[in-house]
């Protein structure tokens, strides 16, 4: 039967594929794909584990003390029987052979299937056998865990050589940003998660992969079963489970349409972004890793406006990258950008981006106390001065190879500016002492805390440029956790208070003759392009995949006409509606 699950649309487009379910309770089970030539080996691992568990159970049974209740021996018989039951081992082998799942993943997938069948049984006695099958699988998993180093859902990233035929979509309770980053270039053609907000970092990374995604779909991982066919409608935020043939046809048609649209927009790649009235607009890329830089160039970005350097610090089991490793990474990004500027943001860990990969439960526990208001971003860097200087030196050194700018996240206090500039001066001094080369580097601040926007004039005395981090600016202005789906309906980029802070920051930066850009998700949202142009913005930084559609809007815009309406939009009760009415480009 076809059902629909509703969530938040976070990444556009339509994905159609089979569900790969990662239940939250099973995140400790290793999940990865095995290459075609390793399938037999993997089935062998399963067979060996089964034989070992069978031997274990037989020994247990043999050594039962004479006074042990007869039920115990009978129970071991049941476990032995289950262990050899085709419904378990036969079907598990099929997951390995047909889907290329590793043995642990295949086992937990099959457990999931069987557990649901048991749940649906009328007979109490049979329903209770579910616990037995769980115990048997647990024994098998424990045995398999001893011979395999890969763990966690991140292991699935090694899926590049997967040769399966059906496209796959990932369904999980939650995916940490650190795991999401591993999925870049993986086999998944879509994502669905139970939790998460529209602008959580997990959603942002999904968007940067340009893969349809729905988050905050609450019951998704409970309602969807392994291998179900899914349609992910990333525009509407709907997941259709086992769609009818007609619905499937309709979505396949939409998929083809958006491919055509993409190809059409692709042709704008090398067209300069200039408005109808001749205003040049800078369209920059947001990247997470140096490996994203070539895609930025290919998409026609004229530089990197935000390199989220914290992603270099994740998935490292507590061992942070040293100066040399960071330098190599920054230099790689600079070289890949072929002379175009690269804006490297100093590490912004904390909140929903912990340093190490944690399960969602651990994450919640670890950060029980208002993580978004805690020790994150520049606060964390200033509390680790040695590490901070190491990062600054690495960035400075990369500037010997191209145009580099430093961007500081979450600055709110003038004392933070002073401390940061001191750290930078010391880093330069240390490089001078060591005889290391570095170039001229501009320094900018993210304006993403209302206090910073309100103090913009004072901030501009110290910085060469500013960049509006609208994702956090919205979160902190409206007191809405950007990663919490239960309040996501209140996370409103059109809120007049947010727009006023954005407008004020742009106006003051321009008045001071300083560069100003927007690097939050607002920059890549076509609904905001005209308004931002009307407010005087001429620099936008976004996921490379968004550049073409924003450029299309820029090419159709007349900034003089738009500017005439800016005040009316800011004063409107419903700014979104006012923007649509007053600013939309006339259709040709
Ligand atoms: C922002 O807050 O808008 C931003 C660009 O930074 P991040 O999303 O990484 O917090
Ligand atoms: Mg931010």
Coordinates of C-alpha atoms and ligand atoms in Angstrom, one line a residue:
X1 CA 0.0 0.0 0.0
X2 CA 1.3 3.5 -0.9
X3 CA 1.6 6.0 2.0
X4 CA 2.9 9.5 2.2
X5 CA 5.3 10.9 4.9
X6 CA 5.5 14.6 5.3
X7 CA 8.6 16.6 6.4
X8 CA 10.6 19.7 5.5
X9 CA 11.9 20.2 2.0
X10 CA 15.6 20.9 2.3
X11 CA 17.1 20.0 -1.0
X12 CA 15.2 20.3 -4.3
X13 CA 14.3 17.8 -6.9
X14 CA 12.9 14.4 -7.1
X15 CA 14.7 11.2 -6.2
X16 CA 13.3 7.7 -6.8
X17 CA 14.9 4.7 -5.3
X18 CA 14.9 1.9 -2.9
X19 CA 15.1 2.6 0.9
X20 CA 18.2 1.9 2.7
X21 CA 17.1 2.1 6.3
X22 CA 19.4 2.9 9.2
X23 CA 17.4 2.6 12.4
X24 CA 18.8 4.8 15.1
X25 CA 19.2 1.9 17.5
X26 CA 21.5 0.2 15.1
X27 CA 24.0 3.0 14.4
X28 CA 26.7 1.0 16.1
X29 CA 26.5 -1.7 13.5
X30 CA 28.9 -1.2 10.6
X31 CA 27.2 -0.3 7.4
X32 CA 29.1 -0.3 4.1
X33 CA 28.8 -1.7 0.7
X34 CA 31.1 -4.5 -0.4
X35 CA 32.6 -4.6 -3.9
X36 CA 31.2 -7.2 -6.3
X37 CA 34.3 -9.4 -6.0
X38 CA 34.0 -9.4 -2.2
X39 CA 30.4 -10.6 -2.0
X40 CA 31.4 -14.3 -1.7
X41 CA 33.9 -13.4 1.0
X42 CA 31.2 -11.5 2.9
X43 CA 28.8 -14.5 2.7
X44 CA 31.7 -16.6 4.1
X45 CA 32.0 -14.2 7.0
X46 CA 28.4 -14.6 7.7
X47 CA 28.7 -18.4 7.4
X48 CA 31.7 -18.5 9.8
X49 CA 29.9 -16.3 12.3
X50 CA 26.9 -18.6 12.1
X51 CA 29.0 -21.7 12.7
X52 CA 30.8 -20.1 15.6
X53 CA 27.5 -19.1 17.2
X54 CA 26.1 -22.5 16.6
X55 CA 29.2 -24.0 18.3
X56 CA 28.8 -21.6 21.2
X57 CA 25.2 -22.5 21.7
X58 CA 25.9 -26.2 21.4
X59 CA 28.6 -26.0 24.0
X60 CA 26.3 -24.0 26.3
X61 CA 23.7 -26.6 26.0
X62 CA 26.1 -29.5 26.6
X63 CA 27.5 -27.8 29.7
X64 CA 24.1 -27.0 31.2
X65 CA 24.1 -28.1 34.8
X66 CA 21.8 -31.1 35.5
X67 CA 19.6 -28.9 37.8
X68 CA 19.0 -26.3 35.1
X69 CA 15.4 -26.0 34.1
X70 CA 14.4 -27.9 31.0
X71 CA 13.1 -24.7 29.4
X72 CA 16.6 -23.4 29.1
X73 CA 17.7 -26.3 27.0
X74 CA 14.5 -25.9 24.9
X75 CA 15.3 -22.2 24.5
X76 CA 18.8 -23.0 23.2
X77 CA 17.2 -25.4 20.8
X78 CA 14.9 -22.6 19.5
X79 CA 18.0 -20.4 19.1
X80 CA 19.8 -23.0 17.2
X81 CA 16.9 -23.6 15.0
X82 CA 16.5 -19.9 14.3
X83 CA 20.1 -19.7 13.5
X84 CA 19.7 -22.2 10.7
X85 CA 16.4 -20.9 9.6
X86 CA 16.4 -19.8 5.9
X87 CA 14.2 -16.8 6.8
X88 CA 17.2 -15.4 8.6
X89 CA 20.4 -16.7 7.0
X90 CA 19.0 -17.2 3.5
X91 CA 17.4 -13.8 3.3
X92 CA 20.5 -12.2 4.9
X93 CA 22.6 -13.7 2.1
X94 CA 20.2 -12.2 -0.4
X95 CA 20.8 -8.7 1.0
X96 CA 24.5 -9.3 0.6
X97 CA 24.3 -10.7 -2.8
X98 CA 21.8 -8.3 -4.3
X99 CA 22.4 -5.1 -2.4
X100 CA 26.0 -5.6 -1.6
X101 CA 25.4 -4.8 2.1
X102 CA 28.2 -6.0 4.5
X103 CA 27.2 -8.9 6.7
X104 CA 26.3 -6.8 9.8
X105 CA 24.1 -4.5 7.8
X106 CA 22.4 -7.3 6.0
X107 CA 21.7 -9.0 9.3
X108 CA 20.2 -6.0 10.9
X109 CA 18.2 -5.2 7.8
X110 CA 16.8 -8.8 7.9
X111 CA 16.2 -8.5 11.6
X112 CA 14.1 -5.4 11.0
X113 CA 12.0 -7.2 8.4
X114 CA 11.4 -10.2 10.6
X115 CA 10.7 -8.1 13.7
X116 CA 7.9 -6.4 11.9
X117 CA 6.5 -9.7 10.8
X118 CA 6.6 -10.9 14.4
X119 CA 4.9 -7.7 15.6
X120 CA 2.0 -8.4 13.2
X121 CA 1.4 -11.9 14.5
X122 CA -1.9 -12.6 16.3
X123 CA -0.5 -15.4 18.4
X124 CA 1.1 -14.2 21.7
X125 CA 3.5 -17.1 21.9
X126 CA 4.8 -16.5 18.3
X127 CA 4.9 -12.7 18.8
X128 CA 7.2 -13.2 21.8
X129 CA 9.7 -15.2 19.6
X130 CA 10.8 -11.8 18.4
X131 CA 13.1 -11.5 21.4
X132 CA 14.7 -14.8 20.5
X133 CA 15.5 -13.7 17.0
X134 CA 16.9 -10.5 18.4
X135 CA 19.2 -12.4 20.7
X136 CA 20.4 -14.6 18.0
X137 CA 21.2 -11.7 15.7
X138 CA 22.9 -9.9 18.5
X139 CA 25.2 -12.9 19.0
X140 CA 26.0 -12.9 15.4
X141 CA 26.6 -9.2 15.3
X142 CA 28.9 -9.4 18.3
X143 CA 30.9 -12.1 16.6
X144 CA 31.2 -10.2 13.3
X145 CA 32.2 -7.0 15.1
X146 CA 35.4 -8.6 16.3
X147 CA 36.8 -9.0 12.7
X148 CA 35.7 -5.8 11.1
X149 CA 37.2 -2.3 11.6
X150 CA 34.5 -0.2 9.9
X151 CA 31.8 1.1 12.1
X152 CA 29.0 3.6 12.0
X153 CA 26.8 4.8 9.2
X154 CA 29.8 6.7 7.8
X155 CA 31.1 3.4 6.5
X156 CA 28.5 3.6 3.8
X157 CA 30.4 6.3 2.1
X158 CA 32.7 3.6 0.8
X159 CA 30.0 2.8 -1.7
X160 CA 31.6 4.2 -4.8
X161 CA 32.3 0.8 -6.3
X162 CA 28.9 -0.5 -5.5
X163 CA 27.5 -2.1 -8.6
X164 CA 23.8 -2.5 -7.7
X165 CA 21.2 -1.6 -10.3
X166 CA 18.5 0.2 -8.4
X167 CA 19.1 3.7 -7.2
X168 CA 19.2 3.9 -3.3
X169 CA 17.9 6.5 -0.9
X170 CA 18.9 6.7 2.7
X171 CA 16.4 6.8 5.5
X172 CA 17.6 7.5 9.0
X173 CA 16.4 8.9 12.3
X174 CA 19.2 11.4 12.1
X175 CA 22.5 11.9 10.3
X176 CA 25.2 14.0 11.9
X177 CA 26.9 16.6 9.7
X178 CA 30.1 14.7 10.1
X179 CA 28.5 11.6 8.6
X180 CA 26.7 13.6 5.9
X181 CA 29.9 15.0 4.6
X182 CA 31.1 11.4 4.1
X183 CA 28.2 10.8 1.7
X184 CA 29.5 13.2 -0.8
X185 CA 30.0 11.3 -4.0
X186 CA 28.3 8.2 -2.5
X187 CA 25.6 6.2 -4.1
X188 CA 22.7 7.7 -2.4
X189 CA 20.3 9.7 -4.7
X190 CA 18.2 11.1 -1.8
X191 CA 17.9 11.4 2.0
X192 CA 15.1 11.2 4.5
X193 CA 15.5 11.8 8.2
X194 CA 13.1 11.9 11.1
X195 CA 14.6 14.9 12.8
X196 CA 16.3 18.1 11.7
X197 CA 15.5 21.7 10.6
X198 CA 15.6 23.3 7.2
X199 CA 18.9 25.0 7.9
X200 CA 20.6 22.5 10.2
X201 CA 24.1 21.7 9.1
X202 CA 23.0 18.3 8.0
X203 CA 20.4 19.9 5.7
X204 CA 23.0 22.3 4.4
X205 CA 25.4 19.5 3.5
X206 CA 22.6 17.6 1.8
X207 CA 21.8 20.7 -0.2
X208 CA 25.5 21.1 -1.1
X209 CA 25.4 17.6 -2.6
X210 CA 22.5 18.7 -4.7
X211 CA 20.5 15.7 -3.8
X212 CA 16.8 15.7 -3.0
X213 CA 16.2 15.5 0.7
X214 CA 13.5 15.7 3.3
X215 CA 14.2 16.2 7.0
X216 CA 12.0 16.4 10.1
X217 CA 9.8 13.6 8.6
X218 CA 9.2 12.4 12.2
X219 CA 7.9 8.8 11.6
X220 CA 9.8 8.1 8.4
X221 CA 12.3 5.5 9.7
X222 CA 9.4 3.7 11.5
X223 CA 7.0 3.7 8.6
X224 CA 9.4 2.9 5.8
X225 CA 10.8 -0.6 5.4
X226 CA 14.1 -1.8 4.0
X227 CA 13.9 -1.9 0.2
X228 CA 10.6 -0.1 -0.1
X229 CA 10.4 2.0 -3.3
X230 CA 10.4 5.7 -2.4
X231 CA 9.8 8.9 -4.2
X232 CA 11.4 11.8 -2.4
X233 CA 9.8 15.1 -3.4
X234 CA 12.4 17.6 -2.3
X235 CA 10.4 20.6 -3.4
X236 CA 7.3 19.7 -1.4
X237 CA 8.9 17.9 1.5
X238 CA 6.9 14.7 0.8
X239 CA 8.1 11.1 0.7
X240 CA 5.8 8.6 -1.1
X241 CA 6.3 5.1 0.0
X242 CA 5.7 2.4 -2.6
X243 CA 4.0 4.7 -5.1
X244 CA 1.4 3.5 -7.5
X245 CA 2.4 3.2 -11.2
X246 CA 0.6 6.4 -12.1
X247 CA 2.3 8.4 -9.4
X248 CA 5.7 7.0 -10.3
X249 CA 5.2 7.9 -13.9
X250 CA 4.3 11.4 -12.9
X251 CA 7.4 11.8 -10.8
X252 CA 9.6 10.3 -13.5
X253 CA 8.2 12.9 -15.8
X254 CA 9.1 15.7 -13.3
X255 CA 12.5 14.2 -12.9
X256 CA 13.1 14.5 -16.6
X257 CA 11.8 18.0 -16.6
X258 CA 14.1 19.2 -13.9
X259 CA 17.1 17.5 -15.8
X260 CA 16.2 19.5 -18.8
X261 CA 15.9 22.7 -16.7
X262 CA 19.3 22.0 -15.2
X263 CA 20.8 21.5 -18.7
X264 CA 19.3 24.8 -19.8
X265 CA 20.7 26.7 -16.7
X266 CA 24.0 25.0 -17.2
X267 CA 24.5 27.1 -20.4
X268 CA 24.7 30.2 -18.2
X269 CA 27.8 28.9 -16.5
X270 CA 30.2 31.3 -18.1
X271 CA 27.9 34.3 -18.6
X272 CA 29.0 37.1 -16.4
X273 CA 26.4 38.0 -13.7
X274 CA 25.4 41.5 -14.7
X275 CA 22.0 43.0 -14.1
X276 CA 20.0 44.7 -16.9
X277 CA 21.2 48.1 -15.6
X278 CA 24.8 47.0 -15.8
X279 CA 25.5 46.2 -12.1
X280 CA 28.1 43.4 -11.8
X281 CA 27.2 40.8 -9.2
X282 CA 29.7 38.5 -7.6
X283 CA 28.4 34.9 -7.3
X284 CA 30.7 32.9 -5.0
X285 CA 30.7 29.3 -3.8
X286 CA 30.3 27.8 -0.3
X287 CA 32.5 24.7 0.1
X288 CA 33.1 22.2 2.9
X289 CA 36.2 20.5 1.7
X290 CA 39.0 21.4 -0.7
X291 CA 37.7 18.6 -3.0
X292 CA 34.5 20.7 -3.6
X293 CA 36.5 23.5 -5.2
X294 CA 36.6 22.1 -8.8
X295 CA 32.8 21.9 -8.7
X296 CA 32.7 25.5 -7.7
X297 CA 34.9 26.5 -10.7
X298 CA 32.8 24.3 -13.0
X299 CA 29.6 26.0 -11.8
X300 CA 31.0 29.4 -12.7
X301 CA 31.7 30.7 -9.2
X302 CA 34.1 33.6 -9.2
X303 CA 35.6 32.5 -5.9
X304 CA 34.9 30.8 -2.6
X305 CA 32.9 33.0 -0.3
X306 CA 32.8 30.5 2.5
X307 CA 35.0 27.5 3.1
X308 CA 33.6 25.8 6.2
X309 CA 37.0 24.7 7.6
X310 CA 35.5 22.8 10.5
X311 CA 34.7 19.9 8.2
X312 CA 38.5 19.2 8.1
X313 CA 38.3 18.7 11.9
X314 CA 35.6 16.1 11.9
X315 CA 35.7 12.3 11.9
X316 CA 39.2 12.2 13.3
X317 CA 38.7 10.4 16.6
X318 CA 39.9 13.4 18.6
X319 CA 43.1 13.9 16.6
X320 CA 42.9 17.3 15.1
X321 CA 44.7 18.2 11.8
X322 CA 48.1 19.9 12.5
X323 CA 49.4 23.0 10.8
X324 CA 50.9 21.1 8.0
X325 CA 47.8 19.1 7.2
X326 CA 45.6 22.2 7.3
X327 CA 48.1 24.1 5.2
X328 CA 48.0 21.4 2.5
X329 CA 44.2 21.5 2.5
X330 CA 43.9 25.3 2.3
X331 CA 46.6 25.4 -0.4
X332 CA 44.7 22.6 -2.4
X333 CA 41.6 24.7 -2.3
X334 CA 43.5 27.9 -3.3
X335 CA 45.2 26.1 -6.2
X336 CA 42.0 24.5 -7.4
X337 CA 40.4 27.9 -7.6
X338 CA 43.0 29.0 -10.2
X339 CA 43.6 32.5 -8.9
X340 CA 40.1 33.2 -7.8
X341 CA 39.7 34.3 -4.1
X342 CA 39.1 31.8 -1.4
X343 CA 37.5 32.9 1.9
X344 CA 38.5 30.5 4.6
X345 CA 36.3 30.6 7.7
X346 CA 38.1 29.7 10.9
X347 CA 36.8 26.6 12.6
X348 CA 33.1 26.8 13.6
X349 CA 32.6 23.7 15.7
X350 CA 30.1 23.2 18.4
X351 CA 26.3 23.3 18.4
X352 CA 25.2 20.7 15.8
X353 CA 28.7 20.3 14.5
X354 CA 30.6 18.4 17.3
X355 CA 34.2 17.5 16.6
X356 CA 33.7 13.8 16.7
X357 CA 31.1 11.7 15.1
X358 CA 28.5 10.8 17.7
X359 CA 25.2 9.0 17.6
X360 CA 22.1 11.2 17.8
X361 CA 21.6 10.1 21.3
X362 CA 25.1 11.0 22.4
X363 CA 24.8 14.3 20.6
X364 CA 21.7 15.2 22.5
X365 CA 23.2 14.1 25.8
X366 CA 26.5 15.8 25.2
X367 CA 24.9 19.1 24.3
X368 CA 22.0 19.2 26.6
X369 CA 22.7 22.8 27.6
X370 CA 21.8 25.2 24.8
X371 CA 24.6 24.2 22.5
X372 CA 23.9 26.9 20.0
X373 CA 24.6 29.4 22.7
X374 CA 27.7 27.6 24.0
X375 CA 31.3 27.3 23.3
X376 CA 31.2 27.4 19.5
X377 CA 33.0 29.1 16.6
X378 CA 35.3 32.0 17.5
X379 CA 34.6 31.3 21.2
X380 CA 36.0 27.9 20.9
X381 CA 39.0 29.1 18.9
X382 CA 39.8 31.8 21.5
X383 CA 39.6 29.2 24.3
X384 CA 42.2 27.1 22.4
X385 CA 44.8 29.8 21.5
X386 CA 47.5 27.4 20.4
X387 CA 45.2 25.6 18.0
X388 CA 43.8 28.9 16.8
X389 CA 47.2 30.3 15.9
X390 CA 48.1 27.0 14.2
X391 CA 45.0 27.5 12.0
X392 CA 45.8 31.1 11.3
X393 CA 49.4 30.2 10.3
X394 CA 48.2 27.5 8.0
X395 CA 45.8 29.9 6.3
X396 CA 48.4 32.7 6.1
X397 CA 50.8 30.2 4.5
X398 CA 48.3 29.2 1.9
X399 CA 47.9 32.8 0.9
X400 CA 51.4 32.6 -0.7
X401 CA 49.7 30.6 -3.4
X402 CA 46.7 32.7 -4.3
X403 CA 44.2 35.2 -3.0
X404 CA 43.0 34.2 0.5
X405 CA 40.7 35.9 2.9
X406 CA 40.0 35.0 6.6
X407 CA 36.5 35.0 7.9
X408 CA 35.7 34.9 11.6
X409 CA 32.5 33.1 12.7
X410 CA 30.1 34.3 15.4
X411 CA 31.9 37.4 16.6
X412 CA 29.8 39.5 19.0
X413 CA 32.2 41.3 21.3
X414 CA 34.8 44.0 20.6
X415 CA 37.1 42.1 22.9
X416 CA 36.8 39.0 20.6
X417 CA 37.9 41.2 17.7
X418 CA 40.9 42.5 19.7
X419 CA 42.0 39.0 20.8
X420 CA 41.6 37.7 17.3
X421 CA 43.6 40.4 15.7
X422 CA 46.3 39.9 18.4
X423 CA 46.4 36.2 17.6
X424 CA 46.7 37.0 13.9
X425 CA 49.6 39.4 14.6
X426 CA 51.3 36.7 16.6
X427 CA 50.8 34.1 13.9
X428 CA 52.4 36.5 11.3
X429 CA 55.3 37.1 13.7
X430 CA 55.8 33.4 14.2
X431 CA 55.9 32.9 10.4
X432 CA 58.3 35.8 10.0
X433 CA 60.6 34.2 12.7
X434 CA 60.5 30.9 10.9
X435 CA 61.2 32.6 7.6
X436 CA 57.9 31.3 6.0
X437 CA 56.2 33.1 3.2
X438 CA 52.7 34.4 3.3
X439 CA 50.7 37.0 1.3
X440 CA 48.4 39.8 2.1
X441 CA 45.2 38.5 3.6
X442 CA 42.0 40.4 4.1
X443 CA 40.2 39.8 7.4
X444 CA 36.4 39.7 7.7
X445 CA 33.7 38.9 10.2
X446 CA 30.5 36.9 9.9
X447 CA 27.5 39.0 10.9
X448 CA 25.4 36.2 12.3
X449 CA 24.5 37.4 15.8
X450 CA 22.1 40.3 16.2
X451 CA 24.6 42.1 18.4
X452 CA 27.1 42.2 15.6
X453 CA 24.5 43.6 13.1
X454 CA 23.6 46.3 15.6
X455 CA 27.2 47.2 16.2
X456 CA 28.2 47.0 12.5
X457 CA 29.7 50.5 12.4
X458 CA 32.1 49.7 15.2
X459 CA 32.9 46.3 13.7
X460 CA 33.7 47.9 10.3
X461 CA 36.5 49.9 11.9
X462 CA 38.4 46.6 12.3
X463 CA 37.5 44.5 9.3
X464 CA 38.1 44.6 5.5
X465 CA 34.7 43.0 4.8
X466 CA 31.7 41.3 6.4
X467 CA 29.6 38.4 5.4
X468 CA 26.1 37.9 6.6
X469 CA 25.5 34.4 8.1
X470 CA 21.7 34.5 7.7
X471 CA 21.3 30.9 9.0
X472 CA 22.5 31.8 12.4
X473 CA 21.2 35.4 12.3
X474 CA 17.7 34.1 11.9
X475 CA 18.3 31.5 14.6
X476 CA 19.5 34.1 17.1
X477 CA 17.2 36.9 16.2
X478 CA 14.1 34.7 16.5
X479 CA 15.4 32.4 19.2
X480 CA 14.6 29.4 17.1
X481 CA 17.0 26.4 17.1
X482 CA 17.7 25.9 13.4
X483 CA 18.1 22.1 13.9
X484 CA 14.9 21.6 15.8
X485 CA 12.0 20.5 13.5
X486 CA 9.4 21.2 16.2
X487 CA 9.9 24.9 15.8
X488 CA 10.9 25.0 12.2
X489 CA 7.6 26.7 11.2
X490 CA 8.8 29.7 13.2
X491 CA 12.2 29.8 11.5
X492 CA 11.2 32.6 9.2
X493 CA 13.8 34.3 7.0
X494 CA 11.1 36.8 6.0
X495 CA 10.6 38.1 9.5
X496 CA 10.8 41.9 9.5
X497 CA 13.4 41.9 12.3
X498 CA 15.7 39.6 10.3
X499 CA 15.3 41.7 7.1
X500 CA 16.0 44.9 9.0
X501 CA 19.3 43.5 10.4
X502 CA 20.2 42.4 6.9
X503 CA 19.3 45.7 5.4
X504 CA 21.1 47.7 8.0
X505 CA 24.3 45.6 7.7
X506 CA 24.4 45.9 3.9
X507 CA 23.7 49.7 4.0
X508 CA 26.4 50.4 6.7
X509 CA 29.0 48.3 4.9
X510 CA 28.4 50.1 1.7
X511 CA 28.5 53.5 3.4
X512 CA 31.9 52.5 4.8
X513 CA 33.1 51.3 1.4
X514 CA 33.6 47.8 2.7
X515 CA 32.8 44.5 1.0
X516 CA 29.6 42.8 2.2
X517 CA 28.2 39.5 1.1
X518 CA 25.6 37.0 2.2
X519 CA 26.9 33.4 2.7
X520 CA 23.8 32.0 4.5
X521 CA 21.2 29.9 2.7
X522 CA 19.3 33.1 1.8
X523 CA 22.0 33.8 -0.8
X524 CA 21.1 30.7 -2.8
X525 CA 17.4 31.0 -2.4
X526 CA 15.9 32.6 -5.6
X527 CA 13.0 34.0 -3.6
X528 CA 15.4 36.5 -2.0
X529 CA 17.6 37.5 -4.9
X530 CA 15.6 40.6 -5.9
X531 CA 15.2 41.8 -2.4
X532 CA 18.9 41.4 -1.6
X533 CA 19.8 43.3 -4.9
X534 CA 17.2 45.9 -3.9
X535 CA 19.0 46.3 -0.6
X536 CA 22.3 46.9 -2.4
X537 CA 23.9 43.5 -2.1
X538 CA 26.3 42.7 -4.9
X539 CA 28.0 39.6 -3.5
X540 CA 26.3 36.3 -2.9
X541 CA 27.9 33.0 -1.7
X542 CA 26.0 29.7 -2.0
X543 CA 26.3 26.0 -2.9
X544 CA 27.8 25.7 -6.4
X545 CA 24.6 24.0 -7.6
X546 CA 22.5 27.1 -6.9
X547 CA 24.7 29.5 -8.8
X548 CA 23.0 29.1 -12.2
X549 CA 19.5 29.7 -11.0
X550 CA 20.5 32.8 -9.0
X551 CA 22.5 34.1 -12.0
X552 CA 19.4 33.7 -14.1
X553 CA 17.5 36.1 -11.7
X554 CA 20.4 38.5 -11.6
X555 CA 20.4 38.7 -15.4
X556 CA 16.7 39.7 -15.4
X557 CA 17.0 42.2 -12.6
X558 CA 17.0 46.0 -12.8
X559 CA 18.5 47.2 -9.5
X560 CA 17.3 50.8 -9.9
X561 CA 13.7 49.6 -10.2
X562 CA 14.2 47.2 -7.3
X563 CA 15.7 49.7 -5.0
X564 CA 12.6 51.9 -5.3
X565 CA 10.6 49.2 -3.6
X566 CA 13.0 48.1 -0.9
X567 CA 11.6 50.2 1.8
X568 CA 8.0 49.1 1.1
X569 CA 9.0 45.4 1.4
X570 CA 10.9 46.1 4.7
X571 CA 7.8 47.9 6.1
X572 CA 5.3 45.2 5.0
X573 CA 3.6 42.9 7.5
X574 CA 4.0 40.1 5.0
X575 CA 7.4 40.8 3.4
X576 CA 7.3 37.6 1.3
X577 CA 4.1 38.6 -0.3
X578 CA 5.3 42.2 -0.8
X579 CA 8.5 41.0 -2.4
X580 CA 6.6 38.8 -4.8
X581 CA 4.2 41.6 -5.7
X582 CA 6.7 44.5 -5.9
X583 CA 10.0 42.9 -6.9
X584 CA 9.3 39.9 -9.2
X585 CA 10.9 40.3 -12.6
X586 CA 8.4 41.0 -15.3
X587 CA 7.9 37.8 -17.3
X588 CA 9.0 38.0 -20.9
Ligands
LIG1 C1 25.3 31.1 8.6 O1 25.2 30.9 9.8 O2 24.5 31.6 7.8 C2 26.5 30.4 7.9 C3 26.8 30.7 6.7 O3 27.3 29.6 8.7 P1 26.8 28.2 9.1 O4 25.6 27.8 8.4 O5 28.0 27.3 8.9 O6 26.6 28.3 10.6
LIG2 MG1 26.8 30.4 11.1

